[in-house]
């Protein structure tokens, strides 16, 4: 009689535990990155009233007679299915498309999370909403285009050193267009201008003049009329009143642009076939300025002058009868074209599908700032939840090696600007709630019926 009472109590306790888990799931239906849990029941001890016997010549074998003593919780398992994606347009919000975990550090201890709701602190560190450092790998100091995989460390995408991108001196310009022999302006000079940068990122405007050769109608002389700084001061000529002296002087390695007189096609500089350009060299005048900001030994190869490519010029007739010549730098997106660039200011951050963080600067530079590492466990369900959307490793989950892995190595990707939502299925939870409620009611009936039987037994003595 008493066994059924305690079986009923055990049933109530296990169903209450299941109800607690269901309640927690429903409460976290909108918690970012939350993983739903489920309860698995098990039967518990059995009381054997009669042992099993083997068959003999005189009688057959009998099975054991066992009476169960209720139920208990076998395990509370965590579902590892991915939740749906919610777009946030925050550049530091990330979602892992797979089973890997972000690695974060709190108090020097590594924890793991599926929640990629990150931001930066006042020191430029990438952190979680609770201030935990997001861990990853740094840029290789010997090759700034590569990542050095080592023990994970905190990422600092918006640190002071990443707020700006280095300038680069202009090393190549392009002169293009049409020179018309009948243009009267060629006697005095047809102007064309181009902006250039020195190696400190300061901008200058170079004004070229193209004049007709006095000896050859198919040749034209190229000269530099002025080079003005950002304050419109000519740095290669003294001021009109003589108060400001020029600090620089310039020279062109080749000054004559030669065309084929019959076809009008470009031939070369100084009449040499295949010589496509001339070198503009700007140097300090009379030692008046220490150093030469129009040379850059840090570039590869080092830049000592600015190449002016004239191969896109031609000498054709024109309906308007005027020359149309333009000079421009190469694409600012490619340093290889020699365009040069000003000092860049960090304007945005981009994170690719492999977790690499790039700084986007207003001078056209995209600079690698680090890479987010992930952890992948043999048994992610074995991780122990510690609250705050964090997990820690256990013997059941497997160990974290301190280095982590690239998300691509796990066959997964990251998505920027979205968060993984809770994977709680409300329809499933409410169905489980109904089943649990009925199970609880049934177990309570066991207790009330057992109590009635005991009451009848007691009443036998009346």
Coordinates of C-alpha atoms in Angstrom, one line a residue:
X1 CA 0.0 0.0 0.0
X2 CA 2.7 2.5 1.0
X3 CA 4.7 1.7 -2.2
X4 CA 2.0 3.4 -4.4
X5 CA 2.1 6.5 -2.2
X6 CA 5.8 7.0 -2.7
X7 CA 5.6 6.1 -6.4
X8 CA 3.0 8.9 -6.7
X9 CA 5.3 11.3 -4.8
X10 CA 8.2 10.4 -7.1
X11 CA 5.9 11.0 -10.1
X12 CA 4.9 14.4 -8.8
X13 CA 8.5 15.4 -8.2
X14 CA 9.7 14.4 -11.7
X15 CA 6.7 16.0 -13.4
X16 CA 7.3 19.2 -11.4
X17 CA 10.9 19.1 -12.6
X18 CA 9.7 18.8 -16.2
X19 CA 7.3 21.7 -15.6
X20 CA 10.2 23.8 -14.3
X21 CA 12.2 23.1 -17.5
X22 CA 9.2 23.9 -19.7
X23 CA 8.6 27.1 -17.8
X24 CA 12.2 28.1 -18.3
X25 CA 12.0 27.4 -22.0
X26 CA 8.9 29.5 -22.5
X27 CA 10.4 32.3 -20.4
X28 CA 13.4 32.4 -22.7
X29 CA 11.4 32.2 -26.0
X30 CA 12.9 35.6 -27.0
X31 CA 16.3 35.2 -25.4
X32 CA 19.0 35.6 -28.0
X33 CA 20.9 32.4 -28.6
X34 CA 18.9 30.4 -26.0
X35 CA 18.9 26.6 -26.4
X36 CA 15.7 24.8 -25.2
X37 CA 16.1 21.9 -22.7
X38 CA 14.0 18.8 -22.4
X39 CA 13.6 16.2 -19.6
X40 CA 13.9 12.5 -20.0
X41 CA 12.4 10.3 -17.3
X42 CA 13.6 6.9 -16.0
X43 CA 12.2 4.3 -13.8
X44 CA 13.9 3.8 -10.4
X45 CA 14.4 1.0 -7.9
X46 CA 12.4 -2.2 -8.0
X47 CA 11.4 -4.3 -5.1
X48 CA 11.8 -8.0 -5.9
X49 CA 9.1 -10.0 -4.1
X50 CA 10.0 -13.3 -5.8
X51 CA 13.2 -14.1 -7.6
X52 CA 13.3 -15.8 -11.0
X53 CA 13.8 -19.5 -11.1
X54 CA 15.1 -21.9 -13.7
X55 CA 13.2 -24.8 -15.1
X56 CA 13.8 -28.3 -13.8
X57 CA 12.6 -31.8 -14.6
X58 CA 9.6 -31.3 -12.3
X59 CA 8.6 -27.7 -13.0
X60 CA 9.1 -24.9 -15.4
X61 CA 11.0 -21.7 -14.7
X62 CA 9.3 -18.6 -13.3
X63 CA 10.0 -14.9 -13.9
X64 CA 11.0 -12.6 -11.2
X65 CA 8.2 -10.6 -9.5
X66 CA 9.3 -7.0 -9.2
X67 CA 7.3 -3.9 -8.1
X68 CA 8.6 -0.5 -9.3
X69 CA 9.0 2.3 -6.9
X70 CA 8.2 5.3 -9.1
X71 CA 10.1 7.5 -11.6
X72 CA 13.0 9.9 -11.7
X73 CA 14.9 12.3 -14.0
X74 CA 17.3 10.5 -16.2
X75 CA 18.7 13.7 -17.9
X76 CA 18.0 17.2 -18.8
X77 CA 19.3 17.5 -22.4
X78 CA 19.9 20.7 -24.4
X79 CA 18.9 21.0 -28.0
X80 CA 21.7 22.2 -30.3
X81 CA 19.5 23.0 -33.2
X82 CA 20.0 26.6 -34.6
X83 CA 17.5 29.3 -33.9
X84 CA 16.2 31.6 -36.6
X85 CA 18.2 34.6 -37.7
X86 CA 17.1 38.2 -36.8
X87 CA 18.5 41.1 -38.7
X88 CA 19.9 43.9 -36.6
X89 CA 22.3 45.8 -39.1
X90 CA 24.7 46.2 -36.2
X91 CA 28.2 45.4 -37.7
X92 CA 29.3 43.7 -34.5
X93 CA 26.3 41.4 -34.3
X94 CA 27.2 37.9 -35.5
X95 CA 25.6 34.6 -36.0
X96 CA 27.3 31.2 -36.3
X97 CA 25.7 29.0 -38.9
X98 CA 26.6 25.7 -37.2
X99 CA 27.4 24.1 -33.9
X100 CA 30.6 26.1 -33.0
X101 CA 30.8 28.6 -30.2
X102 CA 32.3 32.0 -29.7
X103 CA 35.1 32.2 -27.2
X104 CA 34.9 34.9 -24.6
X105 CA 37.0 35.7 -21.5
X106 CA 35.9 36.7 -18.1
X107 CA 38.5 37.2 -15.4
X108 CA 41.1 35.4 -17.4
X109 CA 38.9 32.3 -17.8
X110 CA 37.6 31.2 -21.2
X111 CA 33.9 30.6 -21.6
X112 CA 31.8 29.8 -24.7
X113 CA 28.6 31.3 -26.1
X114 CA 26.3 31.2 -29.1
X115 CA 25.2 34.8 -28.6
X116 CA 27.1 37.1 -31.0
X117 CA 25.7 40.4 -29.7
X118 CA 29.0 42.3 -29.4
X119 CA 30.1 45.9 -29.2
X120 CA 33.2 47.9 -28.4
X121 CA 34.2 49.5 -25.1
X122 CA 36.0 52.7 -24.4
X123 CA 39.4 51.1 -25.1
X124 CA 38.3 49.7 -28.5
X125 CA 38.0 46.1 -27.2
X126 CA 35.4 43.8 -28.7
X127 CA 33.2 42.8 -25.8
X128 CA 29.8 41.1 -25.0
X129 CA 27.0 43.0 -23.4
X130 CA 28.3 41.8 -20.0
X131 CA 31.8 43.2 -20.7
X132 CA 33.4 39.8 -21.4
X133 CA 36.3 40.0 -24.0
X134 CA 35.7 38.4 -27.4
X135 CA 38.7 36.2 -28.2
X136 CA 40.5 35.6 -31.4
X137 CA 43.8 36.0 -33.2
X138 CA 45.9 39.1 -34.1
X139 CA 47.4 40.3 -37.4
X140 CA 50.8 38.8 -38.2
X141 CA 53.3 41.6 -37.4
X142 CA 55.5 40.4 -40.2
X143 CA 52.7 40.4 -42.8
X144 CA 49.8 42.7 -42.0
X145 CA 47.6 40.9 -44.6
X146 CA 47.7 37.6 -42.7
X147 CA 46.5 36.3 -39.3
X148 CA 48.9 34.7 -36.8
X149 CA 47.1 31.8 -35.2
X150 CA 48.2 31.5 -31.7
X151 CA 46.7 31.3 -28.2
X152 CA 43.5 33.3 -28.4
X153 CA 43.7 36.9 -27.0
X154 CA 41.2 39.8 -26.8
X155 CA 40.4 41.6 -30.1
X156 CA 40.7 45.4 -30.3
X157 CA 39.2 46.5 -33.6
X158 CA 38.7 50.1 -32.5
X159 CA 41.9 50.6 -30.5
X160 CA 43.7 53.9 -31.0
X161 CA 46.2 52.4 -33.4
X162 CA 43.3 51.2 -35.7
X163 CA 41.5 54.6 -35.9
X164 CA 43.6 55.7 -38.8
X165 CA 45.2 54.2 -41.9
X166 CA 48.6 55.3 -43.1
X167 CA 48.8 57.7 -46.1
X168 CA 50.7 56.8 -49.3
X169 CA 52.5 58.9 -51.7
X170 CA 51.3 59.2 -55.3
X171 CA 53.6 57.3 -57.6
X172 CA 51.8 57.3 -60.9
X173 CA 49.5 59.6 -62.8
X174 CA 47.9 59.2 -66.3
X175 CA 47.6 61.9 -69.0
X176 CA 44.9 61.2 -71.6
X177 CA 42.9 62.9 -74.3
X178 CA 43.4 64.6 -77.7
X179 CA 45.8 67.3 -78.8
X180 CA 44.6 69.3 -81.8
X181 CA 47.3 70.9 -83.9
X182 CA 45.2 73.8 -84.8
X183 CA 44.4 74.9 -81.2
X184 CA 45.8 78.4 -80.9
X185 CA 46.3 77.9 -77.2
X186 CA 49.2 75.6 -77.8
X187 CA 51.4 78.6 -78.5
X188 CA 51.0 79.7 -74.8
X189 CA 50.2 76.3 -73.4
X190 CA 47.2 74.1 -72.8
X191 CA 46.8 73.4 -69.1
X192 CA 45.9 70.2 -67.3
X193 CA 45.9 69.6 -63.6
X194 CA 46.1 66.6 -61.2
X195 CA 46.0 66.2 -57.5
X196 CA 48.8 64.2 -55.8
X197 CA 49.7 63.1 -52.2
X198 CA 53.1 63.3 -50.5
X199 CA 54.1 60.5 -48.2
X200 CA 52.5 62.2 -45.2
X201 CA 49.1 62.4 -46.9
X202 CA 49.1 66.1 -47.7
X203 CA 47.5 67.0 -51.0
X204 CA 49.0 69.1 -53.8
X205 CA 47.7 70.3 -57.2
X206 CA 50.2 70.0 -60.1
X207 CA 49.5 72.1 -63.1
X208 CA 51.1 71.0 -66.4
X209 CA 51.4 73.0 -69.6
X210 CA 51.5 71.5 -73.1
X211 CA 52.9 73.7 -75.8
X212 CA 53.6 73.2 -79.5
X213 CA 57.2 72.4 -80.4
X214 CA 58.9 75.2 -82.5
X215 CA 60.8 72.6 -84.6
X216 CA 58.4 69.7 -85.0
X217 CA 54.6 70.0 -85.6
X218 CA 54.0 66.5 -84.3
X219 CA 55.9 67.1 -81.1
X220 CA 54.7 69.0 -77.9
X221 CA 56.6 70.2 -74.9
X222 CA 55.5 69.3 -71.4
X223 CA 56.3 71.5 -68.5
X224 CA 55.2 72.1 -64.9
X225 CA 53.7 75.5 -64.4
X226 CA 53.0 75.2 -60.6
X227 CA 52.6 72.9 -57.7
X228 CA 50.2 74.3 -55.1
X229 CA 49.6 73.0 -51.6
X230 CA 46.3 72.8 -49.7
X231 CA 46.6 76.5 -48.9
X232 CA 47.0 77.3 -52.6
X233 CA 50.6 78.3 -52.1
X234 CA 53.0 77.5 -55.0
X235 CA 55.8 75.5 -53.5
X236 CA 58.1 75.7 -56.6
X237 CA 58.0 79.4 -57.2
X238 CA 58.6 82.4 -55.1
X239 CA 55.6 84.6 -54.2
X240 CA 54.9 87.6 -56.4
X241 CA 55.9 90.0 -53.7
X242 CA 59.0 88.0 -52.9
X243 CA 58.1 87.5 -49.3
X244 CA 57.6 83.7 -49.6
X245 CA 60.4 81.7 -51.0
X246 CA 59.9 78.4 -52.8
X247 CA 60.9 75.3 -50.7
X248 CA 61.0 72.9 -53.6
X249 CA 62.1 72.5 -57.2
X250 CA 60.9 70.0 -59.8
X251 CA 62.1 68.4 -62.9
X252 CA 60.8 66.1 -65.7
X253 CA 63.0 63.3 -67.0
X254 CA 61.5 63.7 -70.4
X255 CA 59.8 66.8 -71.7
X256 CA 58.7 66.1 -75.3
X257 CA 55.6 64.2 -76.3
X258 CA 56.0 62.7 -79.8
X259 CA 53.2 61.6 -82.1
X260 CA 53.2 59.9 -85.5
X261 CA 52.6 62.7 -88.0
X262 CA 50.5 60.5 -90.3
X263 CA 48.4 58.4 -87.9
X264 CA 48.3 60.8 -84.9
X265 CA 49.2 57.9 -82.6
X266 CA 51.5 58.3 -79.6
X267 CA 55.1 57.4 -80.3
X268 CA 57.0 58.1 -77.1
X269 CA 58.7 60.6 -74.9
X270 CA 61.6 62.6 -76.3
X271 CA 61.0 60.9 -79.6
X272 CA 62.0 57.4 -78.2
X273 CA 59.6 54.6 -79.3
X274 CA 58.2 52.7 -76.4
X275 CA 59.0 55.3 -73.7
X276 CA 55.5 55.8 -72.3
X277 CA 56.1 58.2 -69.4
X278 CA 58.2 60.9 -67.8
X279 CA 59.2 61.1 -64.2
X280 CA 58.2 64.2 -62.1
X281 CA 60.8 64.6 -59.4
X282 CA 60.2 67.1 -56.6
X283 CA 63.1 67.8 -54.3
X284 CA 64.0 70.3 -51.5
X285 CA 65.5 73.6 -52.8
X286 CA 68.9 74.6 -51.5
X287 CA 68.5 72.4 -48.4
X288 CA 65.7 74.7 -47.2
X289 CA 63.6 71.7 -46.1
X290 CA 65.0 68.7 -44.3
X291 CA 63.9 65.4 -45.7
X292 CA 61.9 64.9 -48.9
X293 CA 58.2 64.3 -48.5
X294 CA 58.0 63.5 -52.2
X295 CA 60.0 60.3 -51.8
X296 CA 58.8 57.2 -49.9
X297 CA 61.3 54.5 -49.0
X298 CA 58.6 52.5 -47.2
X299 CA 56.8 51.6 -50.3
X300 CA 57.7 48.5 -52.3
X301 CA 59.4 49.3 -54.5
X302 CA 60.6 52.7 -53.0
X303 CA 59.2 55.8 -54.8
X304 CA 61.6 58.5 -55.8
X305 CA 59.5 60.3 -58.3
X306 CA 56.0 60.5 -59.8
X307 CA 55.5 58.7 -63.1
X308 CA 53.4 60.6 -65.6
X309 CA 52.1 58.2 -68.2
X310 CA 51.4 59.9 -71.5
X311 CA 50.7 56.9 -73.6
X312 CA 46.9 57.5 -73.7
X313 CA 47.4 60.8 -75.6
X314 CA 46.8 61.1 -79.3
X315 CA 46.8 63.8 -82.0
X316 CA 43.6 63.8 -84.0
X317 CA 41.4 66.4 -85.6
X318 CA 38.6 67.7 -83.5
X319 CA 35.3 69.4 -84.6
X320 CA 35.7 71.9 -81.8
X321 CA 39.2 72.6 -82.8
X322 CA 40.4 72.5 -79.2
X323 CA 42.6 70.2 -77.2
X324 CA 41.0 68.0 -74.6
X325 CA 43.6 66.7 -72.2
X326 CA 43.0 65.3 -68.7
X327 CA 45.4 64.1 -66.0
X328 CA 44.3 61.8 -63.2
X329 CA 45.6 59.4 -60.6
X330 CA 45.0 55.7 -60.6
X331 CA 42.1 54.1 -58.8
X332 CA 42.2 55.0 -55.1
X333 CA 41.2 51.4 -54.3
X334 CA 44.5 50.0 -55.6
X335 CA 47.8 51.0 -54.2
X336 CA 49.4 49.1 -57.2
X337 CA 48.1 51.8 -59.5
X338 CA 50.1 54.4 -57.6
X339 CA 47.1 56.7 -56.9
X340 CA 48.3 57.6 -53.4
X341 CA 46.0 58.4 -50.6
X342 CA 45.5 60.7 -47.6
X343 CA 45.4 59.7 -44.0
X344 CA 42.4 57.4 -43.5
X345 CA 39.8 57.7 -40.8
X346 CA 38.0 54.5 -39.6
X347 CA 34.4 54.8 -40.8
X348 CA 33.1 51.2 -40.6
X349 CA 34.0 47.7 -39.7
X350 CA 33.4 44.7 -41.9
X351 CA 33.4 41.0 -40.7
X352 CA 33.5 38.3 -43.4
X353 CA 32.1 34.8 -43.3
X354 CA 35.4 33.5 -41.8
X355 CA 35.3 35.9 -38.9
X356 CA 38.1 38.2 -40.2
X357 CA 37.6 41.8 -39.1
X358 CA 38.4 44.6 -41.6
X359 CA 38.6 48.3 -40.9
X360 CA 37.0 50.4 -43.6
X361 CA 38.6 53.9 -43.9
X362 CA 37.6 57.0 -45.8
X363 CA 40.7 57.0 -48.0
X364 CA 39.6 53.7 -49.6
X365 CA 41.8 51.4 -47.5
X366 CA 40.4 48.1 -46.1
X367 CA 42.8 46.9 -43.3
X368 CA 42.8 43.5 -41.6
X369 CA 42.4 44.0 -37.8
X370 CA 42.1 40.5 -36.5
X371 CA 40.0 37.3 -36.7
X372 CA 37.4 35.9 -34.4
X373 CA 38.2 32.3 -33.2
X374 CA 35.6 29.7 -32.5
X375 CA 35.5 26.5 -30.4
X376 CA 34.1 23.2 -31.6
X377 CA 33.3 20.4 -29.1
X378 CA 32.9 16.7 -29.7
X379 CA 29.8 16.8 -27.5
X380 CA 28.4 20.3 -27.2
X381 CA 25.5 19.0 -25.2
X382 CA 28.0 18.2 -22.5
X383 CA 28.8 21.9 -21.8
X384 CA 27.7 23.2 -18.5
X385 CA 25.6 26.4 -18.6
X386 CA 26.8 29.0 -16.1
X387 CA 24.2 31.7 -16.8
X388 CA 24.4 34.9 -18.9
X389 CA 24.3 32.8 -22.1
X390 CA 27.7 31.3 -21.2
X391 CA 28.9 27.7 -21.0
X392 CA 32.0 26.1 -19.7
X393 CA 33.8 23.0 -20.7
X394 CA 33.4 19.7 -18.9
X395 CA 34.8 16.2 -19.2
X396 CA 31.6 15.3 -21.1
X397 CA 32.0 18.1 -23.7
X398 CA 35.7 17.7 -24.4
X399 CA 38.5 20.2 -23.7
X400 CA 39.3 23.6 -25.4
X401 CA 42.9 23.7 -26.5
X402 CA 43.4 27.5 -25.9
X403 CA 43.9 28.2 -29.6
X404 CA 40.5 27.4 -31.1
X405 CA 39.9 27.0 -34.8
X406 CA 38.7 29.0 -37.8
X407 CA 35.1 28.7 -38.4
X408 CA 35.9 27.6 -42.0
X409 CA 37.8 24.6 -40.6
X410 CA 34.6 23.5 -38.9
X411 CA 32.8 23.7 -42.3
X412 CA 30.7 26.6 -41.0
X413 CA 30.3 30.4 -41.6
X414 CA 29.5 33.6 -39.8
X415 CA 26.9 36.1 -40.8
X416 CA 27.3 39.8 -40.0
X417 CA 24.5 42.0 -38.9
X418 CA 22.2 39.2 -37.6
X419 CA 21.7 37.4 -34.3
X420 CA 20.6 33.8 -33.6
X421 CA 17.3 33.8 -31.8
X422 CA 16.0 31.2 -29.3
X423 CA 15.3 27.8 -30.7
X424 CA 12.3 27.3 -28.4
X425 CA 9.3 25.9 -30.3
X426 CA 6.2 27.2 -28.5
X427 CA 3.8 24.6 -30.0
X428 CA 6.1 21.8 -28.8
X429 CA 6.4 23.4 -25.3
X430 CA 2.6 23.9 -24.9
X431 CA 2.0 20.3 -26.0
X432 CA 4.6 19.1 -23.4
X433 CA 3.0 21.3 -20.8
X434 CA -0.4 19.6 -21.4
X435 CA 1.2 16.1 -21.2
X436 CA 3.1 17.1 -18.0
X437 CA 0.0 18.6 -16.4
X438 CA -2.0 15.4 -17.1
X439 CA 0.9 13.3 -15.8
X440 CA 1.0 15.4 -12.6
X441 CA -2.8 15.0 -12.1
X442 CA -2.6 11.2 -12.7
X443 CA 0.2 10.9 -10.0
X444 CA -1.8 13.0 -7.6
X445 CA -4.7 10.6 -8.1
X446 CA -2.4 7.7 -7.1
X447 CA -1.9 9.4 -3.8
X448 CA -5.6 10.1 -3.2
X449 CA -6.7 6.6 -4.2
X450 CA -3.9 5.1 -2.0
X451 CA -5.0 7.3 0.8
X452 CA -8.6 6.0 0.4
X453 CA -7.4 2.4 0.5
X454 CA -5.5 3.1 3.7
X455 CA -8.6 4.7 5.1
X456 CA -10.7 1.6 4.3
X457 CA -8.0 -0.5 6.0
X458 CA -8.1 1.6 9.1
X459 CA -11.9 1.5 9.2
X460 CA -11.8 -2.3 9.5
X461 CA -11.3 -1.9 13.2
X462 CA -14.4 0.1 13.8

